Structure formats: C-alpha cells, structure tokens
Amino acid sequence: MSSNEILIKLRKLGLSNYEAKAYIALIEYGPLTANELSAIAMIPYSKIYEALSKLREKGWINVEGGKPKKYFAKPPIQYL
C-alpha cells in the first residue's frame, strides 16, 4: 500500500491532512519531537502543535515527558 493510499484511509477515519501526515511519520520513524516531526512530515511548524493536540485528543498518539517532549503513535491496528 502506498503512502498516498494510507493517507486517504486515515482521512476517511476522520483525520485532517496534517494529522494523517504526522501519524504516518510517527509510525515510520518512532518517537519524535514536534520540530523533528514538522520537518519529516513536511507540516508547517505553525501547524504542528495543533495537529499533535488533535491527534492526542482523538487518542491516536501519546506524549513522552521531558524536554523536549517526544510524541509517539499508538498501534494502528486499533483503528482499522
């Protein structure tokens, strides 16, 4: 399955484009800081915290404390 197909499926599950891109990057790369995630997923830095906040509210990701915080994806199987 291509990244574009995965993106489309995640959009059908209710994620925005930025949320889906962030989730895919977290699955592929593991825990990342907001700055790393913004660069890897090509999400404008001004939008990354909004996307992360919404993913966390929806239960798709968790946050590791510390400085800087790292975000990680929950297993995708629970959503499919």
PDB file of C-alpha atoms in Angstrom:
ATOM      1  CA  MET A   1       0.000   0.000   0.000  1.00  0.00           C
ATOM      2  CA  SER A   2       1.416   3.398  -0.970  1.00  0.00           C
ATOM      3  CA  SER A   3       1.757   6.348   1.391  1.00  0.00           C
ATOM      4  CA  ASN A   4      -0.941   8.148  -0.566  1.00  0.00           C
ATOM      5  CA  GLU A   5      -3.366   5.225  -0.093  1.00  0.00           C
ATOM      6  CA  ILE A   6      -2.633   5.189   3.637  1.00  0.00           C
ATOM      7  CA  LEU A   7      -3.182   8.945   3.787  1.00  0.00           C
ATOM      8  CA  ILE A   8      -6.565   8.555   2.094  1.00  0.00           C
ATOM      9  CA  LYS A   9      -7.600   5.786   4.514  1.00  0.00           C
ATOM     10  CA  LEU A  10      -6.602   7.888   7.523  1.00  0.00           C
ATOM     11  CA  ARG A  11      -8.576  10.831   6.123  1.00  0.00           C
ATOM     12  CA  LYS A  12     -11.618   8.542   5.863  1.00  0.00           C
ATOM     13  CA  LEU A  13     -11.141   7.690   9.537  1.00  0.00           C
ATOM     14  CA  GLY A  14     -11.549  11.372  10.398  1.00  0.00           C
ATOM     15  CA  LEU A  15      -8.010  12.744  10.456  1.00  0.00           C
ATOM     16  CA  SER A  16      -7.083  16.022   8.796  1.00  0.00           C
ATOM     17  CA  ASN A  17      -4.318  16.038   6.208  1.00  0.00           C
ATOM     18  CA  TYR A  18      -1.747  17.297   8.737  1.00  0.00           C
ATOM     19  CA  GLU A  19      -2.901  14.832  11.397  1.00  0.00           C
ATOM     20  CA  ALA A  20      -2.604  11.950   8.939  1.00  0.00           C
ATOM     21  CA  LYS A  21       0.867  13.048   7.782  1.00  0.00           C
ATOM     22  CA  ALA A  22       2.037  13.366  11.390  1.00  0.00           C
ATOM     23  CA  TYR A  23       0.648   9.957  12.331  1.00  0.00           C
ATOM     24  CA  ILE A  24       2.284   8.265   9.333  1.00  0.00           C
ATOM     25  CA  ALA A  25       5.642   9.854  10.193  1.00  0.00           C
ATOM     26  CA  LEU A  26       5.377   8.730  13.827  1.00  0.00           C
ATOM     27  CA  ILE A  27       4.626   5.167  12.706  1.00  0.00           C
ATOM     28  CA  GLU A  28       7.575   5.187  10.293  1.00  0.00           C
ATOM     29  CA  TYR A  29      10.169   6.925  12.479  1.00  0.00           C
ATOM     30  CA  GLY A  30       9.097   6.269  16.062  1.00  0.00           C
ATOM     31  CA  PRO A  31       9.064   8.914  18.799  1.00  0.00           C
ATOM     32  CA  LEU A  32       9.863  12.400  17.502  1.00  0.00           C
ATOM     33  CA  THR A  33       9.907  15.939  18.833  1.00  0.00           C
ATOM     34  CA  ALA A  34       7.481  18.451  17.326  1.00  0.00           C
ATOM     35  CA  ASN A  35      10.371  20.098  15.471  1.00  0.00           C
ATOM     36  CA  GLU A  36      11.578  16.786  14.004  1.00  0.00           C
ATOM     37  CA  LEU A  37       8.053  15.784  13.086  1.00  0.00           C
ATOM     38  CA  SER A  38       7.373  19.099  11.374  1.00  0.00           C
ATOM     39  CA  ALA A  39      10.449  18.669   9.170  1.00  0.00           C
ATOM     40  CA  ILE A  40       9.961  14.962   8.398  1.00  0.00           C
ATOM     41  CA  ALA A  41       6.225  15.139   7.705  1.00  0.00           C
ATOM     42  CA  MET A  42       6.511  18.471   5.870  1.00  0.00           C
ATOM     43  CA  ILE A  43       3.960  20.122   8.148  1.00  0.00           C
ATOM     44  CA  PRO A  44       4.425  23.864   8.734  1.00  0.00           C
ATOM     45  CA  TYR A  45       5.825  24.425  12.212  1.00  0.00           C
ATOM     46  CA  SER A  46       2.964  26.848  12.868  1.00  0.00           C
ATOM     47  CA  LYS A  47       0.506  23.923  12.430  1.00  0.00           C
ATOM     48  CA  ILE A  48       2.347  21.022  14.082  1.00  0.00           C
ATOM     49  CA  TYR A  49       1.164  21.613  17.654  1.00  0.00           C
ATOM     50  CA  GLU A  50      -2.453  21.900  16.542  1.00  0.00           C
ATOM     51  CA  ALA A  51      -2.179  18.592  14.656  1.00  0.00           C
ATOM     52  CA  LEU A  52      -0.479  16.903  17.628  1.00  0.00           C
ATOM     53  CA  SER A  53      -3.066  18.237  20.059  1.00  0.00           C
ATOM     54  CA  LYS A  54      -5.926  16.913  17.938  1.00  0.00           C
ATOM     55  CA  LEU A  55      -4.249  13.519  17.484  1.00  0.00           C
ATOM     56  CA  ARG A  56      -3.784  13.293  21.241  1.00  0.00           C
ATOM     57  CA  GLU A  57      -7.426  14.272  21.911  1.00  0.00           C
ATOM     58  CA  LYS A  58      -8.565  11.591  19.450  1.00  0.00           C
ATOM     59  CA  GLY A  59      -6.361   9.012  21.185  1.00  0.00           C
ATOM     60  CA  TRP A  60      -4.040   8.328  18.236  1.00  0.00           C
ATOM     61  CA  ILE A  61      -0.793   9.367  19.946  1.00  0.00           C
ATOM     62  CA  ASN A  62       0.847   9.675  23.347  1.00  0.00           C
ATOM     63  CA  VAL A  63       3.490  12.046  24.669  1.00  0.00           C
ATOM     64  CA  GLU A  64       6.704  11.201  26.497  1.00  0.00           C
ATOM     65  CA  GLY A  65       7.546  13.821  29.095  1.00  0.00           C
ATOM     66  CA  GLY A  66      10.860  15.547  29.257  1.00  0.00           C
ATOM     67  CA  LYS A  67      12.439  18.374  27.367  1.00  0.00           C
ATOM     68  CA  PRO A  68      11.822  18.381  24.569  1.00  0.00           C
ATOM     69  CA  LYS A  69       8.657  16.290  24.582  1.00  0.00           C
ATOM     70  CA  LYS A  70       8.527  13.345  22.218  1.00  0.00           C
ATOM     71  CA  TYR A  71       5.364  12.161  20.533  1.00  0.00           C
ATOM     72  CA  PHE A  72       4.690   8.568  19.552  1.00  0.00           C
ATOM     73  CA  ALA A  73       1.914   6.790  17.686  1.00  0.00           C
ATOM     74  CA  LYS A  74      -0.335   4.196  19.207  1.00  0.00           C
ATOM     75  CA  PRO A  75      -0.521   0.977  17.166  1.00  0.00           C
ATOM     76  CA  PRO A  76      -2.640   1.472  14.027  1.00  0.00           C
ATOM     77  CA  ILE A  77      -4.411  -1.877  14.291  1.00  0.00           C
ATOM     78  CA  GLN A  78      -6.904  -0.476  16.807  1.00  0.00           C
ATOM     79  CA  TYR A  79      -8.214   1.993  14.197  1.00  0.00           C
ATOM     80  CA  LEU A  80      -8.621  -0.318  11.238  1.00  0.00           C
TER      81      LEU A  80
END
